XYZ file of C-alpha atoms in Angstrom:
523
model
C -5.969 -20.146 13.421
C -8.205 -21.961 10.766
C -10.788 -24.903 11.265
C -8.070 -27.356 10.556
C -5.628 -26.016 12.720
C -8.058 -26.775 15.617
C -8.986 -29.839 14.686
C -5.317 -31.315 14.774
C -4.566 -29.261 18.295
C -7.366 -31.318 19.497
C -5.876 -34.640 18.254
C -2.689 -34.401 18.961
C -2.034 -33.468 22.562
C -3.035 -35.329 25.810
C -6.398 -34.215 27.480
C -4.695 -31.535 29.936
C -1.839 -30.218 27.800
C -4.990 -29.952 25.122
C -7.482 -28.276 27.423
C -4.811 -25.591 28.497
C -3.462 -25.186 24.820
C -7.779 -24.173 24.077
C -7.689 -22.343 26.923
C -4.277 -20.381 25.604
C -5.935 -20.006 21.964
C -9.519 -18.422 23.220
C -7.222 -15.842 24.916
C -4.980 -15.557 22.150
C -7.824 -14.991 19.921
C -9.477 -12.468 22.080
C -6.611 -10.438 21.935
C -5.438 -10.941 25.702
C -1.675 -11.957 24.451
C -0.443 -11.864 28.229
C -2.802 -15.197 29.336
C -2.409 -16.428 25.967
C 1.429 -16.062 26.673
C 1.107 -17.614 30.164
C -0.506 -20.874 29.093
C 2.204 -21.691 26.555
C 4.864 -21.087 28.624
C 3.454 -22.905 31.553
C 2.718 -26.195 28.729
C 6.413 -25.464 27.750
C 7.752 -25.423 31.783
C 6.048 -29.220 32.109
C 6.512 -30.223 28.560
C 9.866 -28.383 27.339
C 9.828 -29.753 24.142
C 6.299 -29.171 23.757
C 5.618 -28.553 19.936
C 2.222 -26.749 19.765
C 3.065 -24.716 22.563
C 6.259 -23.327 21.170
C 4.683 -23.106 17.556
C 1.531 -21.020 19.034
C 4.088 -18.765 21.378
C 5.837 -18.116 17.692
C 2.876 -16.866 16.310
C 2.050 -14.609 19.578
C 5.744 -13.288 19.029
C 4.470 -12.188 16.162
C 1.206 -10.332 17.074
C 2.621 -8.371 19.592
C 4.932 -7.193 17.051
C 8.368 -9.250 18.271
C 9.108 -10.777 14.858
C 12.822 -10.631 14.676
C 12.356 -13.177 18.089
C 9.535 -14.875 16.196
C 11.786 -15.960 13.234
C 14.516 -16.999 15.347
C 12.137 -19.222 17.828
C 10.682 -20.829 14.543
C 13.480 -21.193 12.907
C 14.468 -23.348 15.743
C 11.889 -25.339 16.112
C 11.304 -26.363 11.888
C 14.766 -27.372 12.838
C 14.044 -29.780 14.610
C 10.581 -30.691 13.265
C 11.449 -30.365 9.309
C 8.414 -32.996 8.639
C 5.690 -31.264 10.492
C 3.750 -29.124 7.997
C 2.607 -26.592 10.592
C 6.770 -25.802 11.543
C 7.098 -24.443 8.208
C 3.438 -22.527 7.595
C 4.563 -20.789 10.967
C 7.620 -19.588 9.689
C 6.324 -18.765 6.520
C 4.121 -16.579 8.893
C 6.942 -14.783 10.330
C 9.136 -14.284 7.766
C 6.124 -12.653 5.284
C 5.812 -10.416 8.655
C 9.667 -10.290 8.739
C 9.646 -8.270 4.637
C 11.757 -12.151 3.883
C 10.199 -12.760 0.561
C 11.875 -15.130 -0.776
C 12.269 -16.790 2.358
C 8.729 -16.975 3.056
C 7.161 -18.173 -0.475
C 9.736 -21.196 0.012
C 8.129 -22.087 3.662
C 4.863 -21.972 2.448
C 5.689 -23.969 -0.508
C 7.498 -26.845 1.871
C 4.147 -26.720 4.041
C 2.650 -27.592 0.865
C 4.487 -30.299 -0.012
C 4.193 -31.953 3.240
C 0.441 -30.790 3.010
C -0.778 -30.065 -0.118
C -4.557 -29.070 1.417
C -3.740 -27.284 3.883
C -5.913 -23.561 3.301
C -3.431 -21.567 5.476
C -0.481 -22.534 3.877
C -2.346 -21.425 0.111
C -3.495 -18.237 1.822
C -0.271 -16.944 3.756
C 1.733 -17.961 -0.311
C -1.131 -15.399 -1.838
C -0.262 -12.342 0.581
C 3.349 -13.055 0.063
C 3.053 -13.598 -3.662
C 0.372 -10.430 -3.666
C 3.673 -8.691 -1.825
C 6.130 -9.419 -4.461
C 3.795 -8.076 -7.292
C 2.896 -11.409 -8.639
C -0.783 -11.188 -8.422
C -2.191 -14.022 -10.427
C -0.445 -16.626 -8.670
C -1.315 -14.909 -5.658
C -5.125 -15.251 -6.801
C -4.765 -18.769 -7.541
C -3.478 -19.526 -4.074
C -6.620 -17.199 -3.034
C -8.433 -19.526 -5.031
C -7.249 -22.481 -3.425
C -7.019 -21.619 -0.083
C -11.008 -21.298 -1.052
C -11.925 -24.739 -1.942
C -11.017 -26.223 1.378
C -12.256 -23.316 3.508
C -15.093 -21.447 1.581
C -16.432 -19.753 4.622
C -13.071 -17.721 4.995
C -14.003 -14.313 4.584
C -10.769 -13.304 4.863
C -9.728 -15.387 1.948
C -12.215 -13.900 -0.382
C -11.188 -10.369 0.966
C -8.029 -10.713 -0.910
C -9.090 -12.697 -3.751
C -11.104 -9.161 -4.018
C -8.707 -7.078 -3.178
C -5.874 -9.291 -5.822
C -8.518 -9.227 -8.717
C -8.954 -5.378 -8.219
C -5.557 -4.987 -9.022
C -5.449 -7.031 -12.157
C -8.092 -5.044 -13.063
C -11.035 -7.786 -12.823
C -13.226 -5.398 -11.663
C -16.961 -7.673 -11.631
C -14.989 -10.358 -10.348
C -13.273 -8.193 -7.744
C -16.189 -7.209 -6.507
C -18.267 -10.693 -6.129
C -15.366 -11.909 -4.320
C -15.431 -8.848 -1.718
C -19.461 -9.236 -1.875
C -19.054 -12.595 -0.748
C -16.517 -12.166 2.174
C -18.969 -9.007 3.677
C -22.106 -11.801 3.184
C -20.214 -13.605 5.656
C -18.492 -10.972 7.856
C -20.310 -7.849 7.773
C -17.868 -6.519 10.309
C -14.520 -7.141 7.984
C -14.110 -3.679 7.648
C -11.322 -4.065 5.125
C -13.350 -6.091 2.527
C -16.525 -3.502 2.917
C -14.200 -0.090 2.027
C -12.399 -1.608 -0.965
C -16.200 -2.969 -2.255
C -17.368 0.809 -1.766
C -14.684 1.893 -3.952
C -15.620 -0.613 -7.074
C -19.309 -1.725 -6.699
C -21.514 -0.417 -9.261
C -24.682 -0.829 -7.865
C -25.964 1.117 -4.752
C -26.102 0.028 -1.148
C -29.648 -0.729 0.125
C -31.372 1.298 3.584
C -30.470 -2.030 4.991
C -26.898 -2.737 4.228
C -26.056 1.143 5.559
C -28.074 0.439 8.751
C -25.854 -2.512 9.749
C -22.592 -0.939 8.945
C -23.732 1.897 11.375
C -24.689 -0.711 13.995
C -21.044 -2.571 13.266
C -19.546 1.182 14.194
C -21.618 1.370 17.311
C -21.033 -2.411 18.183
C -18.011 -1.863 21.664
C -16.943 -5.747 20.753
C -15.947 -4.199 17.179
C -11.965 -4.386 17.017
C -10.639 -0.433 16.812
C -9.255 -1.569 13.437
C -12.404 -3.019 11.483
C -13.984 0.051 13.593
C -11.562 2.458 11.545
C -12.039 0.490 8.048
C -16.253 0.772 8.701
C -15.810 4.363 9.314
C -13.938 5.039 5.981
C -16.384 2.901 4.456
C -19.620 4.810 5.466
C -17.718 7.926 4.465
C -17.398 6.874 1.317
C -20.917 5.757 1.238
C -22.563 8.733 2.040
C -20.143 10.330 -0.184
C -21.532 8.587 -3.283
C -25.212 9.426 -2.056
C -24.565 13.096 -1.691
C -25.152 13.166 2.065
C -21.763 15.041 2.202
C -21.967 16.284 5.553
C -22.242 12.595 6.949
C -19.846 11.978 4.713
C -17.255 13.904 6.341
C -18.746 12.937 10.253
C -17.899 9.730 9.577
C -14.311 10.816 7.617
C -13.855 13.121 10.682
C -14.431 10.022 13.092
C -12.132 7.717 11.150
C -9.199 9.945 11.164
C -9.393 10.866 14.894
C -9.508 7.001 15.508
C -6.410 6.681 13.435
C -4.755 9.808 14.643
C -5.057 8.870 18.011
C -3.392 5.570 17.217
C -0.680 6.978 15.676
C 0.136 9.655 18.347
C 0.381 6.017 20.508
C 2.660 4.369 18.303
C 4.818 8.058 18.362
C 3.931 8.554 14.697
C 3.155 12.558 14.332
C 3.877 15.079 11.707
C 6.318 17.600 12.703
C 5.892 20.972 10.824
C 8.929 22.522 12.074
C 10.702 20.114 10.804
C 9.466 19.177 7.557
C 9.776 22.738 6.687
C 13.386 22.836 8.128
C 13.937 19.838 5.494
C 12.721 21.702 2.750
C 14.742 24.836 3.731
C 17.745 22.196 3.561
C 16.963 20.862 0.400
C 17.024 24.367 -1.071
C 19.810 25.387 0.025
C 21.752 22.155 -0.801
C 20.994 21.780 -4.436
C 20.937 25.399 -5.542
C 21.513 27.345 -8.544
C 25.837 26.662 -7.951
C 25.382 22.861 -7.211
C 23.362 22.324 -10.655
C 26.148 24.822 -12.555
C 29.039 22.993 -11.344
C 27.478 19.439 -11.760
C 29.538 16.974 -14.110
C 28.082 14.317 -15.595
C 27.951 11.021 -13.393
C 25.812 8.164 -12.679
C 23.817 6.539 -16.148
C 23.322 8.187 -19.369
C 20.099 6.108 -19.660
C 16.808 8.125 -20.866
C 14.688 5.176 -19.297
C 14.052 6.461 -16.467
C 10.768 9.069 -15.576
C 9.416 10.207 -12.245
C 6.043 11.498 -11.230
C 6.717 13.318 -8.325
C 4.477 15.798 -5.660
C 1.434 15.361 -3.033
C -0.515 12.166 -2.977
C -3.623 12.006 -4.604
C -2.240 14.789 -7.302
C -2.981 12.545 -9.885
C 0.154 10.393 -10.456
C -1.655 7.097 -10.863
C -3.875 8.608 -13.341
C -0.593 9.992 -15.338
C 1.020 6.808 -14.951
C -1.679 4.641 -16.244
C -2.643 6.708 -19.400
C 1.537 6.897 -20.144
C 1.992 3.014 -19.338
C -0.957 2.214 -22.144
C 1.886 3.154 -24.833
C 3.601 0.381 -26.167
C 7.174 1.706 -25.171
C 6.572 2.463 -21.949
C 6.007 0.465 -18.436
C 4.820 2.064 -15.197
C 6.547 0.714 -12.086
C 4.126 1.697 -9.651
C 5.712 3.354 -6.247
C 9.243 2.295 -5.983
C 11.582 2.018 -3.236
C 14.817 2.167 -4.965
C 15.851 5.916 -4.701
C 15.266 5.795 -1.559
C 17.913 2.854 -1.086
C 20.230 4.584 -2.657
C 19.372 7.645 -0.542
C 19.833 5.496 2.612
C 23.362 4.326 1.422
C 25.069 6.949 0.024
C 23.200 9.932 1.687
C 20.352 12.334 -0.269
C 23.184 14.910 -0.390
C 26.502 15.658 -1.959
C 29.223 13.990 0.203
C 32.414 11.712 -0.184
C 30.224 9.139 -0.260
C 28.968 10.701 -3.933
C 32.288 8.949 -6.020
C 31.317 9.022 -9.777
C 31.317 5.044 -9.478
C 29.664 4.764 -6.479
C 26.479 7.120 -8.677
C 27.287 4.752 -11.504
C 26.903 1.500 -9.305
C 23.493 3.163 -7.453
C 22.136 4.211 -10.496
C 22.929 0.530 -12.193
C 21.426 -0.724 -9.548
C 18.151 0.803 -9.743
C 17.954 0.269 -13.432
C 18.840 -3.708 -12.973
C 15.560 -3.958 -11.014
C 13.303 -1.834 -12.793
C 14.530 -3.152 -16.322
C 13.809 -6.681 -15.126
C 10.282 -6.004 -15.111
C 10.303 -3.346 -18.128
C 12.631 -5.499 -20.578
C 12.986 -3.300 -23.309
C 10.319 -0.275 -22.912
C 12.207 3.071 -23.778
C 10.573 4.534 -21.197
C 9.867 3.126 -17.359
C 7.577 5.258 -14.953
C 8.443 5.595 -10.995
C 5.731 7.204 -9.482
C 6.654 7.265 -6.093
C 5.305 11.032 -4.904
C 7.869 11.436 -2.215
C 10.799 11.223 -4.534
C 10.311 14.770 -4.664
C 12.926 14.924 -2.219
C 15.055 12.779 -4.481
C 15.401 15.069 -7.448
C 18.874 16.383 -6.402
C 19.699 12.384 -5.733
C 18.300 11.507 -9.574
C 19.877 14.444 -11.107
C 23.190 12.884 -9.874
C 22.014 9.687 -10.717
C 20.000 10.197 -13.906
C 21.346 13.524 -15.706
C 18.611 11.939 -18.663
C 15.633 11.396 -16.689
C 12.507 13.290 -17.525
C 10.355 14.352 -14.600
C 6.465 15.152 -14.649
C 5.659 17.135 -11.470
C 1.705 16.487 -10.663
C -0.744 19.809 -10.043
C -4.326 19.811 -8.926
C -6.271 21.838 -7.348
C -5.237 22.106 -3.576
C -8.384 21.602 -2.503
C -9.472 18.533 -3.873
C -5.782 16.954 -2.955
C -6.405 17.798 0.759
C -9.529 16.147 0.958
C -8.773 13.748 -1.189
C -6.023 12.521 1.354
C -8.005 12.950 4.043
C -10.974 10.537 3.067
C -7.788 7.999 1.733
C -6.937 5.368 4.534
C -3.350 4.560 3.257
C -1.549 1.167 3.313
C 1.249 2.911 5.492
C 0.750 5.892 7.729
C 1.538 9.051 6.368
C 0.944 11.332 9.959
C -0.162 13.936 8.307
C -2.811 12.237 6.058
C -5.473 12.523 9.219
C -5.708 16.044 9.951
C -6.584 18.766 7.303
C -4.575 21.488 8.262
C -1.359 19.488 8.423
C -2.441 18.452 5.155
C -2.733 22.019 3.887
C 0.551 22.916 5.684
C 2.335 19.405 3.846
C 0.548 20.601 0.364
C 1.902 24.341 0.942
C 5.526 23.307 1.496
C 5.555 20.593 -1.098
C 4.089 23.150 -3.436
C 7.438 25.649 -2.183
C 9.570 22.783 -2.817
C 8.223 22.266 -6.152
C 8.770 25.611 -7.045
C 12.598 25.263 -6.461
C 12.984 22.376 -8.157
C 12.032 24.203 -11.459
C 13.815 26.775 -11.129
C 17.383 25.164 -10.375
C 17.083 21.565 -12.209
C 18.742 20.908 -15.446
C 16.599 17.588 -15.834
C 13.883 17.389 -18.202
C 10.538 18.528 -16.965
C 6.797 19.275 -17.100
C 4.013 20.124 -14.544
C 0.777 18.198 -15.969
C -2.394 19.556 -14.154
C -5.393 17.102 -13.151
C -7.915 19.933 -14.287
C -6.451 20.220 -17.230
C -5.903 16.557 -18.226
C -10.212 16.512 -17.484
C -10.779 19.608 -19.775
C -8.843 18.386 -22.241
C -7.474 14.693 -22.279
C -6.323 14.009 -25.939
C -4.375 17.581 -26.047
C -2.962 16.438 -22.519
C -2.183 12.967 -23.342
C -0.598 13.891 -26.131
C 1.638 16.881 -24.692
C 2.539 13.353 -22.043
C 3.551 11.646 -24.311
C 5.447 14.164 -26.709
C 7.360 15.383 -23.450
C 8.416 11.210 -22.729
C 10.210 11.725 -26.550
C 7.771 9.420 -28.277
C 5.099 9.008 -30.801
C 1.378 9.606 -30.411
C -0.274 6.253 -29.798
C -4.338 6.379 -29.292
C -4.652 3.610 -27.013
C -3.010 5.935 -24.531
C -6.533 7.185 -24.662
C -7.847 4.561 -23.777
C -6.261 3.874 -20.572
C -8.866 2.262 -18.481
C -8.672 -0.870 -20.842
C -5.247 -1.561 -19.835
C -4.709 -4.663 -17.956
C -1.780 -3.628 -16.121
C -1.300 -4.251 -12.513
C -2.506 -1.094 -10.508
C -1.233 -1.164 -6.602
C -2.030 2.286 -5.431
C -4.676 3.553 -3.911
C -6.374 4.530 -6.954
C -6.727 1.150 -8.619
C -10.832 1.687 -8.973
C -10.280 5.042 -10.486
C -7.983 4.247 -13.322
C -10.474 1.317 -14.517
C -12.772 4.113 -15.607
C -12.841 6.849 -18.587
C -12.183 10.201 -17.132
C -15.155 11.889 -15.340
C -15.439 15.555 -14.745
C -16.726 15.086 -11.047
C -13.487 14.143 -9.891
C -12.818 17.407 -10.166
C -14.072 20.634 -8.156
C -15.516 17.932 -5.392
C -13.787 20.107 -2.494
C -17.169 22.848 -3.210
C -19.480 19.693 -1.260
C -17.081 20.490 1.743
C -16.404 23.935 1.313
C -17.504 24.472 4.489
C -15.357 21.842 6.442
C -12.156 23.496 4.566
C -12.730 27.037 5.117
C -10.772 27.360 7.831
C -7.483 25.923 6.098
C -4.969 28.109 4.904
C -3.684 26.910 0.830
């Protein structure tokens, strides 16, 4: 809740509905959801129509993770309050939460109208924007959300964040600058500022992010985001073995809260799942294959471990005229869900045609007419039996790097969406080991089109690399592809700050500052 949120509670309810409603909010805001809860519902028992009260037990819904119940309760009540501004920013709220889009920009943009100052509403339309890859209008509403409420550090967090992505890396980093100036302990602004800032961190600025990570009040997850952020710190300055203390400390934090939330990595399992895919799409499926799905050469995936590289491949492919990088996509996986990653009934030669149509509507209606449009979603890995079905054309670039410097590598990454495995290095080394296995199967069996392109190599050597790239996607040499980190392209990975920079040799080889810490693991 925002300064001007408060200021109308205060206004518009009698004295004791508006004493309990504060007294509801300071618990709500402390976390404790459960008196929070019980002061709304006991303004709702004497008031039933109460509109602050249901609007506020909405938005609880929605922290303690009900959101389905949150829309529906909202929905309800804009219903029956469609001119009061707040109805709408609430629901806006709750359908962002909700993955509702479309939905959700159009709330926020009727809180507008009704409002036209209101900061929240600007803010909540940039994450959702942000969300549906339309980052300058999401920095605009950033922007906005700023001139009413310049003290929201959260605001200029992801303006940061938003500008990163564009590519606006000095301006990226003033905005994230500016939201740690006035919360030292928003531990999300402070890691993505490590990651771009070009100047050093004083004595000073280290010793109160350490007292931040010692402070109890600290929430556990700006706790977490300090920890990867003094990791990363040290990192820079060569104190590697604090480095990894505080990469260590950050990953139990996380690994524990996972485990709560019954998120674990399974080896049995995930090796059973390779052992499946192997023996599902083997030498006599690829023989007896016909040709289904599209006949469309568009299509290219960069497929393997995280941190392998694949942004890096991506961006210095997507700098040639004729070709546009899509980022991660979820469409294979769609398809996947609905027709099944294996041969079934379900696989009809027009129900590949109509998946495979599918995925090329959406990709091609951010491409137009490139010749050539990059998914580099790593997991599709488990997808190439799907895409060769789908896509008997599509090329496929499988990423290599040393193991070493991909373990760690996804170890010191805190990832948008857990991964399980990401927090612990040897189920990293046992992931990396079976994806390698998989790998291996996948070139000996496929009849796609396909290359392994090694980050080592790429370092040694980047014209020869670059060019062998872009020879491989079927097209002419162009040298901008060279010059990658100029390219103005949207970046929404985790390696944004990377692929603003030429290539540098010390990303390689980095795993020999922690040799010790990984000489237990097993590659």
């Amino acid at each position: 809740m925002n300064r001007q949120e408060r200021r109308r509670l205060a206004k518009t309810n009698p004295p004791n509905s508006a004493a309990l409603l504060a007294e509801g909010v300071r618990a709500h805001q402390a976390g404790d959801l459960a008196a929070a809860e019980a002061v709304y519902l006991q303004v709702l028992r004497q008031e039933p129509g109460h509109f602050d009260a249901a609007r506020l037990h909405g938005e609880l819904m929605l922290n303690r993770g009900q959101t389905r119940e949150a829309v529906t309760q909202l929905t309800q009540l804009t219903a029956r309050h469609p001119r009061n501004f707040l109805a709408h920013y609430s629901l806006g709220n709750a359908l962002r939460l909700a993955g509702q889009i479309d939905a959700a920009v159009a709330c926020y943009q009727n809180t507008l109208a009704l409002n036209p100052g209101f900061a929240g509403a600007h803010y909540g339309l940039g994450l959702v924007l942000r969300r549906a890859e339309r980052e300058r209008e999401a920095a605009e509403n950033f922007r906005q959300a700023l001139t009413t409420e310049p003290n929201w550090a959260e605001a200029w967090k992801d303006l940061g964040l938003t500008l990163a992505m564009l590519g606006e890396l000095p301006q990226a980093e003033a905005a994230l600058k500016h939201a740690t100036a006035l919360r030292p302990g928003l531990g999300e602004a402070q890691r993505h500022l490590a990651a771009i800032r070009q100047d050093n961190p004083t004595e000073a600025e280290t010793a109160a992010l350490l007292a931040c990570a010692a402070d109890p009040r600290l929430p556990p997850d700006e706790k977490l985001e300090i920890l990867f952020t003094l990791g990363r710190r040290e990192d820079k300055a060569g104190q590697y073995d604090a480095a990894f203390g505080h990469f260590a400390a950050a990953n139990a934090l996380l690994r524990a809260r996972q485990a709560q939330a019954g998120i674990r990595f399974a080896r049995t399992r995930f090796s059973q799942d390779v052992d499946k895919l192997s023996a599902t799409f083997n030498p006599a499926f690829f023989a007896a294959q016909g040709e289904m799905g599209s006949p469309s050469e568009a299509p290219v995936f960069i497929v393997g471990m995280p941190r392998a590289g694949s942004t890096l491949f991506e961006q210095i492919a997507a700098s040639h005229s004729q070709v546009f990088g899509a980022g991660e996509c979820f469409g294979i996986g769609a398809a996947a869900a609905r027709i099944g990653w294996a041969p079934s009934a379900a696989w009809t030669p027009d129900a590949l045609r109509a998946e495979a149509e599918t995925y090329l509507r959406a990709q091609q209606a951010k491409a137009g007419t490139a010749a050539r449009i990059i998914d580099k979603m790593p997991d599709n890995i488990f997808q190439l039996g799907l895409i060769s079905a789908l896509f008997p054309q599509a090329r496929i670039i499988f990423c290599a790097r040393d193991p070493r410097d991909t373990i760690l590598s996804c170890f010191f990454q805190h990832f948008a969406q857990p991964l399980a495995y990401d927090t612990d290095l040897q189920d990293c080394a046992f992931r990396l080991r079976e994806v390698e296995r998989l790998t291996r199967h996948w070139q000996s069996v496929l009849k796609l089109r396909h290359m392994t392109l090694s980050y080592e190599a790429l370092l040694a050597a980047p014209e020869a690399q670059s060019r062998r790239l872009i020879s491989f996607l079927g097209l002419d040499w162009e040298p901008q592809c060279l010059e990658f980190h100029r390219n103005a392209r949207q970046v929404r990975t985790a390696s944004w700050a990377q692929v603003r920079q030429p290539l540098y040799q010390s990303a390689a080889g980095r795993w020999r500052h922690y040799a010790a810490q990984l000489s237990g693991l097993e590659i």
